Amino acid sequence: MTQDVLVLAENLHRHYGRHHAVDGVSICLRQGQVLGLLGPNGAGKSTTMQMLTGNIAPGTGQIMIAGVDLLDEPREAKRHIGYLPEKPPLYLDMTVLEYLRYCATLHGLQAKQARVAMDFALQRCDLTDVATRLIGNLSKGFQQRTGIAQAILHQPSVVILDEPTVGLDPLQIKEIRKLIRELGEDHGVILSTHILPEVKMVCDRVQIMTQGKTAFEDALAGLEQRHADPVFLVGFETAIDSHKLESLPGVTMVENTGKGEYRVSYQGGNIADTLCKLAFAEQWKITQLIPQTTSLESIFLSIVHEEGQVT
Amino acid sequence: MSMALSIAKTEFRRLFRSPLAWSILAVMQFVLGLIFLVLVQEFIEVIQPQTAGMDNVQGVTDTVVSAVYLWAGMIMLAVMPILTMRTFAEERMNGTFTLLRSSPVSVTEIVLGKYLGLMGFILLMVAMISLMPFSLQLGTSLDIGKILASLLGLVLLLASFAAAGIFISSLTRQPIIAAVASFGFLLFLVVLYISGKSQSNGSELFVYISHFGHFLSFLQGLFQSGDVIYYLLFIGGFLGLTIRKLDNESLQR
């Protein structure tokens, strides 16, 4: 891989009092990638993002943004970052245009550059119609978009978005996801969320955090084949002997979910045929045979569940 | 440095976005206008007839002008905390401080920008207040030097209020707590002056520490470099503390 590494954070730690909020997390983001940070509430996602954007310093660890050390040269490194925190940092008493102009100034853009950048951001976030309105009078969706406009205004190479789709209606969520996908093509994007389908839709890589640690990390494409056995949800009208199901070749686990439904996990080739043959031989009436594809969810749940049992 | 100025400009403009700045200016002008009126009337009807023809008496500059500036300083004791609470405490509460924190701007620039923005407001207010004493020039001759000393004194006093208020604002995320604490602190320094001047056990040290004593000598028309240095140290000290506080805030404790 010869892609540029945009964010390289190693072994980050952060305590809040005695609470170990982030415990040895490493993050690597390359150009043209969308990285999804996933985790239950309080997993340390926001803290990690605050560290990556220089809002708080890590207790230990190192952060390189586009090859610049964030802790040694914060000013230079922060030029490459666009950040939308959980709560959009909006001055409610300014208009969208004034606000973006101020943001442009803060990022050191000259008047001419600033105008181009503002037009671009307004268009990209579909804010042109409300540009002259007070931010405080806009709906939550528009405010969120103004926050995103602020984050992409100076064309940063890294865009960090903390739960960008919270509080939006489904149509807006769709638009924002499309925007994030587009951003991911020429920038690097780190996105935190606890909505699983969102990760599936927009991310290239996923990193699952629980209790301040990275519990899982992989590329999203082909994730399901690699990390979880495929599952059939099988329904029977008659009572069956689940041991016979388990003894089928390839089956790894059979789980009774009640109402005559069984989750059958398997490895190797597809077992639909052998399963049907068994049912036919035993004269079990099959009512449904549904392949399950919610593997990210099952990975997530199993990870979070395991962690919960440890402590 | 240019970044600090841009922040200051935006801060100043944002002040006038809310009714806060307008109402503060209006109330100040109204109250001080009334005080001014009462003082001028008293001077014309009581003091002037009594002292006519005598040597070495207090003129209109002493009785009216200094008193207006003294009142302005006292009222601002309560008003300045409301202005300074916006600087950091309110930004923290609204989450907008993150915007400044994530921008390629140093903490020093942020603090200076906020302070200069506030100073712009203070200068505007002092200019508006000063219109009243200077309007007397139409009917009488004034001791301009003394007025300018009072004016400078008021600017320095308010500048010191602002610096202390900004520091206290940087300590908390609750604007109200910032306002109350700043008011308490400013009032404490005045009380220090009063106790230092008390008949029974006065203390020169208390008088010196208090920002109000230095202001009073300006009102008497005294321009002492010691007083100016006191204010500059006071301002520099609190701004320095603010920068340190914000710098350390992000670190692991």
mmCIF file with all atom_site columns, C-alpha atoms in Angstrom, chain A residues 81-249:
data_model
loop_
_atom_site.group_PDB
_atom_site.id
_atom_site.type_symbol
_atom_site.label_atom_id
_atom_site.label_alt_id
_atom_site.label_comp_id
_atom_site.label_asym_id
_atom_site.label_entity_id
_atom_site.label_seq_id
_atom_site.pdbx_PDB_ins_code
_atom_site.Cartn_x
_atom_site.Cartn_y
_atom_site.Cartn_z
_atom_site.occupancy
_atom_site.B_iso_or_equiv
_atom_site.pdbx_formal_charge
_atom_site.auth_seq_id
_atom_site.auth_comp_id
_atom_site.auth_asym_id
_atom_site.auth_atom_id
_atom_site.pdbx_PDB_model_num
ATOM 1   C CA . ILE A 1 81  ? -8.044  18.828  10.728 1.00 0.00 ? 81  ILE A CA 1
ATOM 2   C CA . GLY A 1 82  ? -11.715 19.607  10.403 1.00 0.00 ? 82  GLY A CA 1
ATOM 3   C CA . TYR A 1 83  ? -13.673 18.642  13.494 1.00 0.00 ? 83  TYR A CA 1
ATOM 4   C CA . LEU A 1 84  ? -17.358 18.405  14.242 1.00 0.00 ? 84  LEU A CA 1
ATOM 5   C CA . PRO A 1 85  ? -17.797 17.674  17.952 1.00 0.00 ? 85  PRO A CA 1
ATOM 6   C CA . GLU A 1 86  ? -20.833 15.930  19.414 1.00 0.00 ? 86  GLU A CA 1
ATOM 7   C CA . LYS A 1 87  ? -22.413 19.315  19.987 1.00 0.00 ? 87  LYS A CA 1
ATOM 8   C CA . PRO A 1 88  ? -21.842 21.532  16.932 1.00 0.00 ? 88  PRO A CA 1
ATOM 9   C CA . PRO A 1 89  ? -19.763 24.555  18.011 1.00 0.00 ? 89  PRO A CA 1
ATOM 10  C CA . LEU A 1 90  ? -22.126 27.190  16.632 1.00 0.00 ? 90  LEU A CA 1
ATOM 11  C CA . TYR A 1 91  ? -22.551 30.810  17.606 1.00 0.00 ? 91  TYR A CA 1
ATOM 12  C CA . LEU A 1 92  ? -26.308 31.014  17.573 1.00 0.00 ? 92  LEU A CA 1
ATOM 13  C CA . ASP A 1 93  ? -26.314 34.793  17.256 1.00 0.00 ? 93  ASP A CA 1
ATOM 14  C CA . MET A 1 94  ? -24.458 34.839  13.927 1.00 0.00 ? 94  MET A CA 1
ATOM 15  C CA . THR A 1 95  ? -25.737 34.119  10.448 1.00 0.00 ? 95  THR A CA 1
ATOM 16  C CA . VAL A 1 96  ? -24.436 31.050  8.653  1.00 0.00 ? 96  VAL A CA 1
ATOM 17  C CA . LEU A 1 97  ? -22.373 33.230  6.348  1.00 0.00 ? 97  LEU A CA 1
ATOM 18  C CA . GLU A 1 98  ? -20.808 35.291  9.144  1.00 0.00 ? 98  GLU A CA 1
ATOM 19  C CA . TYR A 1 99  ? -20.063 32.159  11.085 1.00 0.00 ? 99  TYR A CA 1
ATOM 20  C CA . LEU A 1 100 ? -18.320 30.470  8.187  1.00 0.00 ? 100 LEU A CA 1
ATOM 21  C CA . ARG A 1 101 ? -16.372 33.649  7.467  1.00 0.00 ? 101 ARG A CA 1
ATOM 22  C CA . TYR A 1 102 ? -15.152 33.669  11.067 1.00 0.00 ? 102 TYR A CA 1
ATOM 23  C CA . CYS A 1 103 ? -14.164 30.008  10.811 1.00 0.00 ? 103 CYS A CA 1
ATOM 24  C CA . ALA A 1 104 ? -12.270 30.788  7.621  1.00 0.00 ? 104 ALA A CA 1
ATOM 25  C CA . THR A 1 105 ? -10.417 33.569  9.417  1.00 0.00 ? 105 THR A CA 1
ATOM 26  C CA . LEU A 1 106 ? -9.558  31.263  12.296 1.00 0.00 ? 106 LEU A CA 1
ATOM 27  C CA . HIS A 1 107 ? -8.031  28.869  9.831  1.00 0.00 ? 107 HIS A CA 1
ATOM 28  C CA . GLY A 1 108 ? -6.000  31.668  8.327  1.00 0.00 ? 108 GLY A CA 1
ATOM 29  C CA . LEU A 1 109 ? -7.683  31.755  4.910  1.00 0.00 ? 109 LEU A CA 1
ATOM 30  C CA . GLN A 1 110 ? -7.249  34.985  2.947  1.00 0.00 ? 110 GLN A CA 1
ATOM 31  C CA . ALA A 1 111 ? -10.353 36.896  1.875  1.00 0.00 ? 111 ALA A CA 1
ATOM 32  C CA . LYS A 1 112 ? -10.366 35.505  -1.638 1.00 0.00 ? 112 LYS A CA 1
ATOM 33  C CA . GLN A 1 113 ? -9.658  31.911  -0.608 1.00 0.00 ? 113 GLN A CA 1
ATOM 34  C CA . ALA A 1 114 ? -12.278 32.275  2.097  1.00 0.00 ? 114 ALA A CA 1
ATOM 35  C CA . ARG A 1 115 ? -14.968 33.267  -0.387 1.00 0.00 ? 115 ARG A CA 1
ATOM 36  C CA . VAL A 1 116 ? -14.260 30.268  -2.601 1.00 0.00 ? 116 VAL A CA 1
ATOM 37  C CA . ALA A 1 117 ? -14.144 27.952  0.401  1.00 0.00 ? 117 ALA A CA 1
ATOM 38  C CA . MET A 1 118 ? -17.411 29.318  1.760  1.00 0.00 ? 118 MET A CA 1
ATOM 39  C CA . ASP A 1 119 ? -19.222 28.909  -1.528 1.00 0.00 ? 119 ASP A CA 1
ATOM 40  C CA . PHE A 1 120 ? -17.925 25.385  -1.766 1.00 0.00 ? 120 PHE A CA 1
ATOM 41  C CA . ALA A 1 121 ? -18.949 24.463  1.775  1.00 0.00 ? 121 ALA A CA 1
ATOM 42  C CA . LEU A 1 122 ? -22.375 26.079  1.447  1.00 0.00 ? 122 LEU A CA 1
ATOM 43  C CA . GLN A 1 123 ? -23.036 24.167  -1.735 1.00 0.00 ? 123 GLN A CA 1
ATOM 44  C CA . ARG A 1 124 ? -21.696 20.897  -0.468 1.00 0.00 ? 124 ARG A CA 1
ATOM 45  C CA . CYS A 1 125 ? -23.843 21.015  2.660  1.00 0.00 ? 125 CYS A CA 1
ATOM 46  C CA . ASP A 1 126 ? -26.848 22.422  0.826  1.00 0.00 ? 126 ASP A CA 1
ATOM 47  C CA . LEU A 1 127 ? -26.956 25.574  2.935  1.00 0.00 ? 127 LEU A CA 1
ATOM 48  C CA . THR A 1 128 ? -27.134 28.194  0.195  1.00 0.00 ? 128 THR A CA 1
ATOM 49  C CA . ASP A 1 129 ? -30.791 28.957  0.849  1.00 0.00 ? 129 ASP A CA 1
ATOM 50  C CA . VAL A 1 130 ? -30.297 29.644  4.545  1.00 0.00 ? 130 VAL A CA 1
ATOM 51  C CA . ALA A 1 131 ? -26.915 31.377  4.301  1.00 0.00 ? 131 ALA A CA 1
ATOM 52  C CA . THR A 1 132 ? -28.167 34.724  5.535  1.00 0.00 ? 132 THR A CA 1
ATOM 53  C CA . ARG A 1 133 ? -30.303 33.412  8.379  1.00 0.00 ? 133 ARG A CA 1
ATOM 54  C CA . LEU A 1 134 ? -29.344 33.382  12.040 1.00 0.00 ? 134 LEU A CA 1
ATOM 55  C CA . ILE A 1 135 ? -28.016 29.996  13.081 1.00 0.00 ? 135 ILE A CA 1
ATOM 56  C CA . GLY A 1 136 ? -30.147 30.081  16.231 1.00 0.00 ? 136 GLY A CA 1
ATOM 57  C CA . ASN A 1 137 ? -33.302 30.194  14.102 1.00 0.00 ? 137 ASN A CA 1
ATOM 58  C CA . LEU A 1 138 ? -32.396 27.176  11.993 1.00 0.00 ? 138 LEU A CA 1
ATOM 59  C CA . SER A 1 139 ? -33.675 23.659  12.591 1.00 0.00 ? 139 SER A CA 1
ATOM 60  C CA . LYS A 1 140 ? -31.442 21.044  14.168 1.00 0.00 ? 140 LYS A CA 1
ATOM 61  C CA . GLY A 1 141 ? -30.710 19.491  10.792 1.00 0.00 ? 141 GLY A CA 1
ATOM 62  C CA . PHE A 1 142 ? -29.509 22.747  9.289  1.00 0.00 ? 142 PHE A CA 1
ATOM 63  C CA . GLN A 1 143 ? -27.451 23.468  12.395 1.00 0.00 ? 143 GLN A CA 1
ATOM 64  C CA . GLN A 1 144 ? -25.820 20.081  12.108 1.00 0.00 ? 144 GLN A CA 1
ATOM 65  C CA . ARG A 1 145 ? -25.061 20.780  8.460  1.00 0.00 ? 145 ARG A CA 1
ATOM 66  C CA . THR A 1 146 ? -23.592 24.142  9.360  1.00 0.00 ? 146 THR A CA 1
ATOM 67  C CA . GLY A 1 147 ? -21.361 22.265  11.784 1.00 0.00 ? 147 GLY A CA 1
ATOM 68  C CA . ILE A 1 148 ? -20.250 19.952  8.999  1.00 0.00 ? 148 ILE A CA 1
ATOM 69  C CA . ALA A 1 149 ? -19.713 22.924  6.665  1.00 0.00 ? 149 ALA A CA 1
ATOM 70  C CA . GLN A 1 150 ? -17.433 24.370  9.318  1.00 0.00 ? 150 GLN A CA 1
ATOM 71  C CA . ALA A 1 151 ? -15.472 21.128  9.478  1.00 0.00 ? 151 ALA A CA 1
ATOM 72  C CA . ILE A 1 152 ? -14.858 20.852  5.720  1.00 0.00 ? 152 ILE A CA 1
ATOM 73  C CA . LEU A 1 153 ? -14.499 24.585  5.044  1.00 0.00 ? 153 LEU A CA 1
ATOM 74  C CA . HIS A 1 154 ? -10.721 24.792  4.898  1.00 0.00 ? 154 HIS A CA 1
ATOM 75  C CA . GLN A 1 155 ? -10.388 21.601  2.877  1.00 0.00 ? 155 GLN A CA 1
ATOM 76  C CA . PRO A 1 156 ? -8.644  19.674  5.629  1.00 0.00 ? 156 PRO A CA 1
ATOM 77  C CA . SER A 1 157 ? -7.077  16.366  4.753  1.00 0.00 ? 157 SER A CA 1
ATOM 78  C CA . VAL A 1 158 ? -8.655  14.794  7.834  1.00 0.00 ? 158 VAL A CA 1
ATOM 79  C CA . VAL A 1 159 ? -12.301 15.262  8.738  1.00 0.00 ? 159 VAL A CA 1
ATOM 80  C CA . ILE A 1 160 ? -13.344 14.045  12.171 1.00 0.00 ? 160 ILE A CA 1
ATOM 81  C CA . LEU A 1 161 ? -17.065 13.785  12.814 1.00 0.00 ? 161 LEU A CA 1
ATOM 82  C CA . ASP A 1 162 ? -18.512 12.861  16.198 1.00 0.00 ? 162 ASP A CA 1
ATOM 83  C CA . GLU A 1 163 ? -21.958 11.324  15.697 1.00 0.00 ? 163 GLU A CA 1
ATOM 84  C CA . PRO A 1 164 ? -22.804 13.476  12.683 1.00 0.00 ? 164 PRO A CA 1
ATOM 85  C CA . THR A 1 165 ? -26.278 12.100  12.052 1.00 0.00 ? 165 THR A CA 1
ATOM 86  C CA . VAL A 1 166 ? -27.742 12.483  15.545 1.00 0.00 ? 166 VAL A CA 1
ATOM 87  C CA . GLY A 1 167 ? -31.001 14.387  15.580 1.00 0.00 ? 167 GLY A CA 1
ATOM 88  C CA . LEU A 1 168 ? -31.564 14.425  11.835 1.00 0.00 ? 168 LEU A CA 1
ATOM 89  C CA . ASP A 1 169 ? -34.599 13.160  9.977  1.00 0.00 ? 169 ASP A CA 1
ATOM 90  C CA . PRO A 1 170 ? -34.186 10.096  7.727  1.00 0.00 ? 170 PRO A CA 1
ATOM 91  C CA . LEU A 1 171 ? -33.915 12.145  4.543  1.00 0.00 ? 171 LEU A CA 1
ATOM 92  C CA . GLN A 1 172 ? -31.233 14.371  6.000  1.00 0.00 ? 172 GLN A CA 1
ATOM 93  C CA . ILE A 1 173 ? -29.401 11.343  7.392  1.00 0.00 ? 173 ILE A CA 1
ATOM 94  C CA . LYS A 1 174 ? -29.319 9.932   3.890  1.00 0.00 ? 174 LYS A CA 1
ATOM 95  C CA . GLU A 1 175 ? -27.904 13.183  2.503  1.00 0.00 ? 175 GLU A CA 1
ATOM 96  C CA . ILE A 1 176 ? -25.287 13.488  5.221  1.00 0.00 ? 176 ILE A CA 1
ATOM 97  C CA . ARG A 1 177 ? -24.196 9.905   4.666  1.00 0.00 ? 177 ARG A CA 1
ATOM 98  C CA . LYS A 1 178 ? -23.841 10.629  0.980  1.00 0.00 ? 178 LYS A CA 1
ATOM 99  C CA . LEU A 1 179 ? -21.788 13.698  1.843  1.00 0.00 ? 179 LEU A CA 1
ATOM 100 C CA . ILE A 1 180 ? -19.521 11.672  4.126  1.00 0.00 ? 180 ILE A CA 1
ATOM 101 C CA . ARG A 1 181 ? -19.029 9.092   1.373  1.00 0.00 ? 181 ARG A CA 1
ATOM 102 C CA . GLU A 1 182 ? -18.031 11.877  -1.011 1.00 0.00 ? 182 GLU A CA 1
ATOM 103 C CA . LEU A 1 183 ? -15.681 13.368  1.547  1.00 0.00 ? 183 LEU A CA 1
ATOM 104 C CA . GLY A 1 184 ? -14.091 9.977   1.980  1.00 0.00 ? 184 GLY A CA 1
ATOM 105 C CA . GLU A 1 185 ? -13.035 9.977   -1.644 1.00 0.00 ? 185 GLU A CA 1
ATOM 106 C CA . ASP A 1 186 ? -10.528 12.785  -1.395 1.00 0.00 ? 186 ASP A CA 1
ATOM 107 C CA . HIS A 1 187 ? -10.121 13.305  2.355  1.00 0.00 ? 187 HIS A CA 1
ATOM 108 C CA . GLY A 1 188 ? -9.745  10.902  5.210  1.00 0.00 ? 188 GLY A CA 1
ATOM 109 C CA . VAL A 1 189 ? -12.749 10.694  7.476  1.00 0.00 ? 189 VAL A CA 1
ATOM 110 C CA . ILE A 1 190 ? -13.060 9.397   11.015 1.00 0.00 ? 190 ILE A CA 1
ATOM 111 C CA . LEU A 1 191 ? -16.623 8.978   12.136 1.00 0.00 ? 191 LEU A CA 1
ATOM 112 C CA . SER A 1 192 ? -18.020 7.899   15.456 1.00 0.00 ? 192 SER A CA 1
ATOM 113 C CA . THR A 1 193 ? -21.452 6.462   15.779 1.00 0.00 ? 193 THR A CA 1
ATOM 114 C CA . HIS A 1 194 ? -23.452 3.856   17.571 1.00 0.00 ? 194 HIS A CA 1
ATOM 115 C CA . ILE A 1 195 ? -25.700 3.182   14.605 1.00 0.00 ? 195 ILE A CA 1
ATOM 116 C CA . LEU A 1 196 ? -24.545 -0.054  13.008 1.00 0.00 ? 196 LEU A CA 1
ATOM 117 C CA . PRO A 1 197 ? -26.159 0.269   9.561  1.00 0.00 ? 197 PRO A CA 1
ATOM 118 C CA . GLU A 1 198 ? -24.493 3.659   9.241  1.00 0.00 ? 198 GLU A CA 1
ATOM 119 C CA . VAL A 1 199 ? -21.079 2.079   9.571  1.00 0.00 ? 199 VAL A CA 1
ATOM 120 C CA . LYS A 1 200 ? -22.000 -0.514  6.975  1.00 0.00 ? 200 LYS A CA 1
ATOM 121 C CA . MET A 1 201 ? -23.177 2.158   4.589  1.00 0.00 ? 201 MET A CA 1
ATOM 122 C CA . VAL A 1 202 ? -20.387 4.699   4.755  1.00 0.00 ? 202 VAL A CA 1
ATOM 123 C CA . CYS A 1 203 ? -17.258 3.190   6.265  1.00 0.00 ? 203 CYS A CA 1
ATOM 124 C CA . ASP A 1 204 ? -14.326 1.348   4.739  1.00 0.00 ? 204 ASP A CA 1
ATOM 125 C CA . ARG A 1 205 ? -12.884 0.257   8.037  1.00 0.00 ? 205 ARG A CA 1
ATOM 126 C CA . VAL A 1 206 ? -14.415 -0.263  11.401 1.00 0.00 ? 206 VAL A CA 1
ATOM 127 C CA . GLN A 1 207 ? -12.841 -0.051  14.818 1.00 0.00 ? 207 GLN A CA 1
ATOM 128 C CA . ILE A 1 208 ? -14.934 -1.152  17.758 1.00 0.00 ? 208 ILE A CA 1
ATOM 129 C CA . MET A 1 209 ? -14.111 0.290   21.164 1.00 0.00 ? 209 MET A CA 1
ATOM 130 C CA . THR A 1 210 ? -15.313 -0.860  24.535 1.00 0.00 ? 210 THR A CA 1
ATOM 131 C CA . GLN A 1 211 ? -14.206 0.491   27.882 1.00 0.00 ? 211 GLN A CA 1
ATOM 132 C CA . GLY A 1 212 ? -11.435 2.547   26.394 1.00 0.00 ? 212 GLY A CA 1
ATOM 133 C CA . LYS A 1 213 ? -9.816  -0.283  24.452 1.00 0.00 ? 213 LYS A CA 1
ATOM 134 C CA . THR A 1 214 ? -9.884  -1.267  20.820 1.00 0.00 ? 214 THR A CA 1
ATOM 135 C CA . ALA A 1 215 ? -11.737 -4.550  20.826 1.00 0.00 ? 215 ALA A CA 1
ATOM 136 C CA . PHE A 1 216 ? -11.901 -5.135  17.104 1.00 0.00 ? 216 PHE A CA 1
ATOM 137 C CA . GLU A 1 217 ? -10.513 -3.613  13.969 1.00 0.00 ? 217 GLU A CA 1
ATOM 138 C CA . ASP A 1 218 ? -10.844 -4.620  10.329 1.00 0.00 ? 218 ASP A CA 1
ATOM 139 C CA . ALA A 1 219 ? -11.742 -3.528  6.838  1.00 0.00 ? 219 ALA A CA 1
ATOM 140 C CA . LEU A 1 220 ? -15.461 -3.687  6.237  1.00 0.00 ? 220 LEU A CA 1
ATOM 141 C CA . ALA A 1 221 ? -15.385 -5.384  2.843  1.00 0.00 ? 221 ALA A CA 1
ATOM 142 C CA . GLY A 1 222 ? -15.528 -9.121  3.353  1.00 0.00 ? 222 GLY A CA 1
ATOM 143 C CA . LEU A 1 223 ? -15.779 -8.637  7.092  1.00 0.00 ? 223 LEU A CA 1
ATOM 144 C CA . GLU A 1 224 ? -18.698 -10.969 7.406  1.00 0.00 ? 224 GLU A CA 1
ATOM 145 C CA . GLN A 1 225 ? -17.020 -13.929 5.772  1.00 0.00 ? 225 GLN A CA 1
ATOM 146 C CA . ARG A 1 226 ? -13.896 -13.507 7.826  1.00 0.00 ? 226 ARG A CA 1
ATOM 147 C CA . HIS A 1 227 ? -15.208 -12.983 11.284 1.00 0.00 ? 227 HIS A CA 1
ATOM 148 C CA . ALA A 1 228 ? -18.447 -14.792 11.771 1.00 0.00 ? 228 ALA A CA 1
ATOM 149 C CA . ASP A 1 229 ? -19.968 -18.033 10.648 1.00 0.00 ? 229 ASP A CA 1
ATOM 150 C CA . PRO A 1 230 ? -22.931 -17.585 8.344  1.00 0.00 ? 230 PRO A CA 1
ATOM 151 C CA . VAL A 1 231 ? -26.292 -18.273 9.929  1.00 0.00 ? 231 VAL A CA 1
ATOM 152 C CA . PHE A 1 232 ? -29.621 -19.651 8.743  1.00 0.00 ? 232 PHE A CA 1
ATOM 153 C CA . LEU A 1 233 ? -32.766 -18.845 10.606 1.00 0.00 ? 233 LEU A CA 1
ATOM 154 C CA . VAL A 1 234 ? -34.886 -21.973 10.208 1.00 0.00 ? 234 VAL A CA 1
ATOM 155 C CA . GLY A 1 235 ? -38.499 -22.331 11.242 1.00 0.00 ? 235 GLY A CA 1
ATOM 156 C CA . PHE A 1 236 ? -40.258 -25.639 11.785 1.00 0.00 ? 236 PHE A CA 1
ATOM 157 C CA . GLU A 1 237 ? -43.924 -26.266 12.197 1.00 0.00 ? 237 GLU A CA 1
ATOM 158 C CA . THR A 1 238 ? -43.414 -29.489 14.120 1.00 0.00 ? 238 THR A CA 1
ATOM 159 C CA . ALA A 1 239 ? -41.260 -30.182 17.158 1.00 0.00 ? 239 ALA A CA 1
ATOM 160 C CA . ILE A 1 240 ? -37.783 -31.370 16.184 1.00 0.00 ? 240 ILE A CA 1
ATOM 161 C CA . ASP A 1 241 ? -34.739 -32.936 17.768 1.00 0.00 ? 241 ASP A CA 1
ATOM 162 C CA . SER A 1 242 ? -32.090 -30.203 17.676 1.00 0.00 ? 242 SER A CA 1
ATOM 163 C CA . HIS A 1 243 ? -29.277 -32.741 18.301 1.00 0.00 ? 243 HIS A CA 1
ATOM 164 C CA . LYS A 1 244 ? -29.867 -34.112 14.857 1.00 0.00 ? 244 LYS A CA 1
ATOM 165 C CA . LEU A 1 245 ? -29.441 -30.636 13.448 1.00 0.00 ? 245 LEU A CA 1
ATOM 166 C CA . GLU A 1 246 ? -26.174 -30.216 15.348 1.00 0.00 ? 246 GLU A CA 1
ATOM 167 C CA . SER A 1 247 ? -24.834 -33.454 14.019 1.00 0.00 ? 247 SER A CA 1
ATOM 168 C CA . LEU A 1 248 ? -25.110 -32.267 10.412 1.00 0.00 ? 248 LEU A CA 1
ATOM 169 C CA . PRO A 1 249 ? -21.661 -31.809 8.808  1.00 0.00 ? 249 PRO A CA 1
#
